[in-house]
Amino acid sequence: MPFDIQVTRTTNPKPRPPAGDLGFGRFYSDHLFLAEHDGRGWSGARIVPYGPIPLDPAAGALQYGQAMFEGMKAVAGEHGPLLFRPQMHARRMNASARRLCMPEVPEELFLGALRALAHEDASWVPAEPGASLYLRPTMIATEAYLGVRPSKKYLFYVLASPVGNYFGPRPTPLRLWVETEHVRAARGGIGAAKAGANYVAGMAAAERAKAQGFHQVLWLDQTHREIEEAGTMNVFFRIDDTVVTPLLGDSLLAGVTRDSVLTLLREWKVKVEERAVGMAELAEHSTRGRLKEAFGTGTAATVSAIGELQWGQRSIRLGDERGEVAERLYRTLVDLFGSRRPDARGWLVPVEPS
Ligand SMILES: Cc1ncc(COP(=O)(O)O)c(C=O)c1O
């Protein structure tokens, strides 16, 4: 195997968090995967006990934000952990890497890292319905150099966190604030990359929205007209019998869940449109009673109903329940993750060799 992974097991395993109280990103498993890039190639692939990593204060990740990550999940299968669509996450990681002048992580290394970590920490994969082991492949620039140019050294690491539902154990339909001042990403920018910088760009508006009782922000494009995505989700709207979602571009993230949901909807022969959706258009459909449901999709959010959109003075209200399409999608995905449904599309990849 070209990437031989050295394993140093912890001698001090942590207690497992209480079931039903996982939250999102509050607990970390026992191990960490690490590998370095020195400008020529990747080496030093290893599993070590979870802990702090040394970093020079002048590292490019800290100074210029040359840093990015992936977010994906492992679920409990009958014969060990299963990874959800890891190849698609590998492709997105490398698309982010190219945009941010970082080295690509060969798919073999990416999958090897996930497999090795999920294998070591298999007992951290929660078994309760809806819970999973969230995996966070991350790449940061580590060279100490203050000139502005891409770093010549990088660290690729993967951490694991057992998680429940992102919006709590009994999520209610989300209230979203339609942001008309800040933008998360502009055309030609880095919005399609999973760069940490995109998340800090959205924090001020998200905090403002949260202070007013909203769960997340609905981001519009730089003209403040067209809908892009929500905090950590892609968004879908059912207008009569057609499900509409914003077209991908360079200012929004191409969600793996978005792709999965589009695949399912097309298989079910539901009419879907990937196209520009304006807030004005949505408001008009709502007035005419044609806006039947709205939902967000994401690794953490799965399929979360949107109950309200606050757009300036105008409140666009949807139901207090998950709509019928969102419900069917949610059930299908949760049943798939819980191995209660055959995996016809090969989306779940076993960690252990069969
Ligand atoms: C900004 C943003 N958009 C969309 C998504 C949904 O992507 P995915 O379905 O791959 O998790 C995320 C997810 O984590 C996100 O952070």
Coordinates of C-alpha atoms and ligand atoms in Angstrom, one line a residue:
M1 CA 0.0 0.0 0.0
P2 CA 1.6 3.3 -1.0
F3 CA 0.3 5.1 2.1
D4 CA 1.3 3.0 5.0
I5 CA -0.5 4.3 8.1
Q6 CA 1.4 4.0 11.4
V7 CA -0.9 3.5 14.4
T8 CA -0.2 4.7 17.9
R9 CA -3.2 3.8 20.1
T10 CA -4.2 5.9 23.1
T11 CA -3.4 4.4 26.5
N12 CA -6.1 6.6 28.0
P13 CA -9.4 6.1 26.2
K14 CA -12.1 8.7 27.0
P15 CA -15.4 7.9 28.5
R16 CA -18.2 7.7 25.9
P17 CA -20.6 10.6 25.9
P18 CA -24.1 9.9 27.2
A19 CA -26.5 8.7 24.4
G20 CA -29.2 11.2 23.6
D21 CA -26.9 14.1 24.7
L22 CA -24.5 14.3 21.9
G23 CA -25.3 17.7 20.4
F24 CA -23.1 18.7 17.5
G25 CA -19.3 18.8 17.8
R26 CA -19.1 18.7 21.6
F27 CA -17.1 15.5 21.9
Y28 CA -14.1 14.1 20.1
S29 CA -13.1 10.5 19.7
D30 CA -9.8 8.9 20.9
H31 CA -7.7 9.3 17.8
L32 CA -6.6 11.7 15.0
F33 CA -5.3 10.9 11.6
L34 CA -2.3 13.1 10.4
A35 CA -0.2 13.4 7.3
E36 CA 2.2 16.2 6.1
H37 CA 2.9 17.7 2.7
D38 CA 6.4 19.2 2.2
G39 CA 5.8 20.8 -1.2
R40 CA 6.7 17.5 -3.0
G41 CA 4.2 15.0 -1.7
W42 CA 2.4 13.5 1.3
S43 CA 4.2 11.5 3.9
G44 CA 4.0 10.5 7.6
A45 CA 0.4 9.1 7.4
R46 CA -0.4 8.1 11.0
I47 CA -3.0 7.6 13.6
V48 CA -2.2 9.2 17.0
P49 CA -4.1 9.8 20.2
Y50 CA -6.4 12.8 19.9
G51 CA -4.7 16.0 21.2
P52 CA -3.4 19.5 20.3
I53 CA -1.1 19.9 17.2
P54 CA 1.9 22.1 17.3
L55 CA 1.7 25.1 14.9
D56 CA 4.1 27.9 14.3
P57 CA 2.5 31.3 15.1
A58 CA 3.4 32.5 11.6
A59 CA 1.7 29.5 9.8
G60 CA -0.2 30.5 6.7
A61 CA -3.4 29.0 8.1
L62 CA -3.3 31.4 11.0
Q63 CA -2.1 34.4 9.1
Y64 CA -3.9 34.2 5.8
G65 CA -6.6 31.7 6.4
Q66 CA -5.2 29.1 4.0
A67 CA -7.3 26.4 5.6
M68 CA -10.3 24.2 4.6
F69 CA -12.2 21.1 5.6
E70 CA -14.7 18.6 4.7
G71 CA -17.7 17.4 6.7
M72 CA -19.0 13.9 6.3
K73 CA -20.4 11.0 8.3
A74 CA -19.8 7.4 9.3
V75 CA -22.9 5.4 10.5
A76 CA -23.1 2.1 12.3
G77 CA -23.5 -0.9 9.9
E78 CA -23.9 -4.5 10.8
H79 CA -20.3 -5.3 10.1
G80 CA -18.7 -2.0 11.2
P81 CA -18.8 1.6 10.3
L82 CA -20.1 2.8 6.9
L83 CA -18.9 6.0 5.2
F84 CA -21.5 8.1 3.4
R85 CA -20.4 9.0 -0.2
P86 CA -16.7 9.4 0.7
Q87 CA -15.5 9.7 -2.9
M88 CA -17.8 12.7 -3.5
H89 CA -16.3 14.3 -0.4
A90 CA -12.8 13.5 -1.7
R91 CA -13.6 15.3 -5.0
R92 CA -15.0 18.3 -3.2
M93 CA -12.0 18.5 -0.9
N94 CA -9.7 18.6 -3.9
A95 CA -11.9 21.2 -5.7
S96 CA -11.5 23.3 -2.5
A97 CA -7.7 22.6 -2.5
R98 CA -7.3 23.8 -6.1
R99 CA -9.2 27.0 -5.4
L100 CA -7.2 27.8 -2.3
C101 CA -3.7 26.9 -3.9
M102 CA -3.3 23.9 -1.7
P103 CA -2.1 20.4 -2.7
E104 CA -4.7 17.8 -3.6
V105 CA -5.2 14.8 -1.3
P106 CA -5.1 11.7 -3.5
E107 CA -8.4 9.8 -3.1
E108 CA -6.5 6.8 -1.9
L109 CA -5.0 8.8 1.0
F110 CA -8.3 10.5 1.8
L111 CA -10.2 7.2 1.9
G112 CA -7.3 5.4 3.7
A113 CA -7.4 8.1 6.4
L114 CA -11.1 7.9 6.9
R115 CA -11.1 4.1 7.0
A116 CA -8.2 4.0 9.4
L117 CA -9.7 6.5 11.8
A118 CA -13.2 5.0 11.6
H119 CA -11.7 1.6 12.2
E120 CA -9.8 2.7 15.3
D121 CA -12.7 4.6 16.7
A122 CA -15.5 2.3 15.5
S123 CA -16.8 2.1 19.1
W124 CA -17.4 5.9 18.8
V125 CA -20.0 5.5 16.0
P126 CA -23.3 6.1 17.8
A127 CA -26.0 3.6 17.2
E128 CA -29.0 5.7 18.0
P129 CA -31.2 6.7 15.1
G130 CA -30.2 10.0 13.5
A131 CA -26.8 10.0 15.3
S132 CA -23.5 9.5 13.5
L133 CA -19.8 9.9 13.8
Y134 CA -19.1 13.2 12.0
L135 CA -15.7 13.1 10.3
R136 CA -13.8 16.3 9.7
P137 CA -11.0 16.0 7.1
T138 CA -9.1 19.3 7.4
M139 CA -6.1 20.8 5.6
I140 CA -4.1 23.7 6.9
A141 CA -1.0 25.7 5.7
T142 CA 1.8 25.2 8.2
E143 CA 4.8 26.9 6.7
A144 CA 6.0 29.8 8.8
Y145 CA 6.4 32.6 6.3
L146 CA 4.8 36.1 6.4
G147 CA 5.0 36.9 2.7
V148 CA 1.7 36.5 0.9
R149 CA 1.9 33.4 -1.2
P150 CA 0.7 29.8 -0.9
S151 CA 2.5 27.9 1.8
K152 CA 5.0 25.2 0.9
K153 CA 4.0 23.0 3.8
Y154 CA 0.6 21.6 4.8
L155 CA -1.0 19.3 7.4
F156 CA -3.9 17.1 6.5
Y157 CA -5.7 15.7 9.5
V158 CA -9.0 14.0 10.2
L159 CA -10.9 14.3 13.5
A160 CA -14.0 12.5 14.5
S161 CA -16.9 13.7 16.6
P162 CA -20.0 11.7 17.6
V163 CA -23.0 13.9 16.8
G164 CA -26.8 14.0 17.2
N165 CA -29.1 16.3 15.2
Y166 CA -27.5 19.7 14.5
F167 CA -30.7 21.5 15.6
G168 CA -31.2 19.5 18.8
P169 CA -33.1 16.3 19.6
R170 CA -36.5 17.5 18.6
P171 CA -35.9 20.0 15.9
T172 CA -38.8 22.3 15.0
P173 CA -39.1 23.9 11.5
L174 CA -36.3 26.4 11.2
R175 CA -36.8 30.2 11.3
L176 CA -34.4 31.8 8.8
W177 CA -33.4 35.4 8.5
V178 CA -33.0 36.5 4.9
E179 CA -29.8 38.5 5.0
T180 CA -29.9 41.7 2.9
E181 CA -26.8 43.5 4.1
H182 CA -23.9 41.0 4.4
V183 CA -23.1 38.4 1.7
R184 CA -21.4 35.1 2.5
A185 CA -19.6 34.9 -0.8
A186 CA -19.4 36.9 -4.0
R187 CA -19.2 35.7 -7.6
G188 CA -15.6 34.9 -8.5
G189 CA -14.8 34.4 -4.8
I190 CA -14.2 31.2 -2.7
G191 CA -17.8 30.4 -1.8
A192 CA -17.8 27.1 -3.5
A193 CA -14.8 25.9 -1.5
K194 CA -15.2 24.6 2.0
A195 CA -12.8 27.2 3.3
G196 CA -13.0 28.2 7.0
A197 CA -13.0 31.8 5.7
N198 CA -16.5 31.4 4.3
Y199 CA -17.8 30.6 7.7
V200 CA -16.3 33.6 9.5
A201 CA -17.6 35.8 6.7
G202 CA -21.1 34.7 7.8
M203 CA -20.7 34.8 11.5
A204 CA -21.7 38.5 12.2
A205 CA -25.0 38.2 10.3
A206 CA -25.7 34.7 11.9
E207 CA -25.1 36.1 15.4
R208 CA -27.4 39.1 14.6
A209 CA -30.1 36.7 13.4
K210 CA -29.7 34.3 16.3
A211 CA -30.1 37.2 18.8
Q212 CA -33.5 37.8 17.2
G213 CA -34.5 34.2 17.6
F214 CA -33.7 32.9 14.1
H215 CA -31.8 29.6 13.6
Q216 CA -29.7 30.5 10.6
V217 CA -29.3 33.1 7.9
L218 CA -30.6 32.5 4.3
W219 CA -27.9 33.9 2.1
L220 CA -28.6 35.9 -1.0
D221 CA -26.3 36.6 -3.9
Q222 CA -24.3 39.8 -4.1
T223 CA -27.2 41.6 -5.7
H224 CA -29.3 40.7 -2.6
R225 CA -32.0 39.2 -4.9
E226 CA -31.3 35.6 -5.6
I227 CA -31.2 32.8 -3.0
E228 CA -28.0 30.9 -2.5
E229 CA -28.0 28.7 0.6
A230 CA -28.5 28.8 4.3
G231 CA -25.9 28.7 7.1
T232 CA -24.8 25.0 6.7
M233 CA -27.4 23.8 4.3
N234 CA -28.5 23.9 0.7
V235 CA -32.1 24.9 0.3
F236 CA -35.1 23.6 -1.6
F237 CA -38.6 25.0 -2.2
R238 CA -41.6 23.2 -3.4
I239 CA -43.7 25.4 -5.7
D240 CA -46.9 23.5 -6.4
D241 CA -45.5 20.1 -7.5
T242 CA -42.1 21.2 -8.6
V243 CA -39.1 21.2 -6.3
V244 CA -36.7 24.1 -7.0
T245 CA -33.2 24.6 -5.7
P246 CA -30.6 27.3 -6.6
L247 CA -28.3 26.4 -9.4
L248 CA -24.7 25.7 -8.3
G249 CA -22.1 28.4 -9.0
D250 CA -18.9 29.7 -7.5
S251 CA -20.5 31.4 -4.6
L252 CA -22.3 28.4 -2.9
L253 CA -21.3 25.0 -1.7
A254 CA -22.2 21.9 -3.8
G255 CA -23.7 19.8 -1.0
V256 CA -23.4 16.1 -1.1
T257 CA -26.8 15.9 0.6
R258 CA -28.1 18.2 -2.1
D259 CA -26.9 15.8 -4.7
S260 CA -28.4 12.8 -2.9
V261 CA -31.7 14.6 -2.5
L262 CA -31.8 15.5 -6.2
T263 CA -31.0 11.9 -7.1
L264 CA -33.8 10.6 -5.0
L265 CA -36.3 13.1 -6.2
R266 CA -35.5 12.3 -9.8
E267 CA -35.8 8.6 -9.1
W268 CA -39.2 9.3 -7.6
K269 CA -40.2 11.2 -10.8
V270 CA -40.7 14.4 -8.8
K271 CA -40.3 17.4 -11.0
V272 CA -37.0 19.2 -10.0
E273 CA -35.5 22.4 -11.3
E274 CA -32.0 23.7 -10.6
R275 CA -32.3 27.3 -11.4
A276 CA -32.0 30.9 -10.1
V277 CA -34.7 31.5 -7.5
G278 CA -35.3 35.1 -6.4
M279 CA -36.7 36.2 -3.0
A280 CA -39.3 38.3 -4.9
E281 CA -40.5 35.2 -6.8
L282 CA -40.7 33.1 -3.7
A283 CA -42.7 35.8 -1.9
E284 CA -45.1 36.0 -4.9
H285 CA -45.6 32.2 -4.8
S286 CA -46.3 32.4 -1.1
T287 CA -48.9 35.1 -1.6
R288 CA -50.6 32.9 -4.2
G289 CA -50.5 29.9 -2.0
R290 CA -48.2 28.0 -4.3
L291 CA -45.2 27.8 -2.0
K292 CA -46.0 24.4 -0.4
E293 CA -42.8 23.6 1.6
A294 CA -39.2 24.6 2.1
F295 CA -36.3 22.6 3.5
G296 CA -32.6 22.6 3.9
T297 CA -30.2 19.7 3.3
G298 CA -26.7 19.0 4.8
T299 CA -24.6 16.4 6.4
A300 CA -25.4 17.8 9.8
A301 CA -28.9 18.9 9.1
T302 CA -30.0 15.9 7.0
V303 CA -33.3 17.3 5.8
S304 CA -34.6 20.1 8.0
A305 CA -37.9 21.8 7.4
I306 CA -37.9 25.6 7.1
G307 CA -41.0 27.0 8.8
E308 CA -40.4 30.7 8.3
L309 CA -38.4 33.2 6.2
Q310 CA -38.1 36.7 7.5
W311 CA -37.4 39.1 4.6
G312 CA -37.2 42.6 5.8
Q313 CA -40.6 43.4 7.3
R314 CA -42.2 40.5 5.5
S315 CA -42.6 37.1 7.1
I316 CA -43.1 34.2 4.7
R317 CA -44.6 31.4 6.8
L318 CA -44.6 27.7 5.9
G319 CA -46.1 25.0 8.1
D320 CA -45.2 23.9 11.6
E321 CA -44.5 20.4 10.3
R322 CA -42.1 18.9 7.8
G323 CA -43.7 19.0 4.4
E324 CA -44.5 15.8 2.6
V325 CA -41.5 15.8 0.3
A326 CA -39.1 16.8 3.1
E327 CA -40.6 14.0 5.3
R328 CA -40.2 11.4 2.6
L329 CA -36.6 12.5 1.9
Y330 CA -35.8 12.6 5.6
R331 CA -37.2 9.1 6.3
T332 CA -35.4 7.6 3.3
L333 CA -32.0 9.0 4.3
V334 CA -32.4 8.1 8.0
D335 CA -33.6 4.6 7.1
L336 CA -30.6 4.3 4.7
F337 CA -28.2 5.4 7.5
G338 CA -29.8 3.0 9.9
S339 CA -29.5 0.1 7.4
R340 CA -33.2 -0.3 7.4
R341 CA -33.3 0.2 3.6
P342 CA -31.1 -1.4 0.9
D343 CA -28.3 0.8 -0.4
A344 CA -29.2 0.5 -4.0
R345 CA -26.9 3.3 -5.1
G346 CA -23.7 2.2 -3.2
W347 CA -23.6 5.4 -1.2
L348 CA -22.5 3.6 2.0
V349 CA -18.9 2.4 1.8
P350 CA -17.8 -0.2 4.4
V351 CA -14.7 0.7 6.5
E352 CA -13.7 -2.9 7.0
P353 CA -12.7 -5.0 4.0
S354 CA -15.4 -7.5 3.2
Ligands
LIG1 C1 -22.2 26.4 3.6 C2 -22.8 25.1 3.4 N1 -23.6 24.8 2.5 C3 -24.1 23.6 2.3 C4 -23.8 22.5 3.1 C5 -24.3 21.2 2.8 O1 -23.3 20.3 2.3 P1 -23.3 18.8 2.6 O2 -24.6 18.2 2.1 O3 -22.2 18.2 1.7 O4 -23.1 18.6 4.0 C6 -22.9 22.7 4.1 C7 -22.5 21.6 4.9 O5 -22.0 21.2 5.7 C8 -22.3 24.0 4.3 O6 -21.5 24.3 5.3

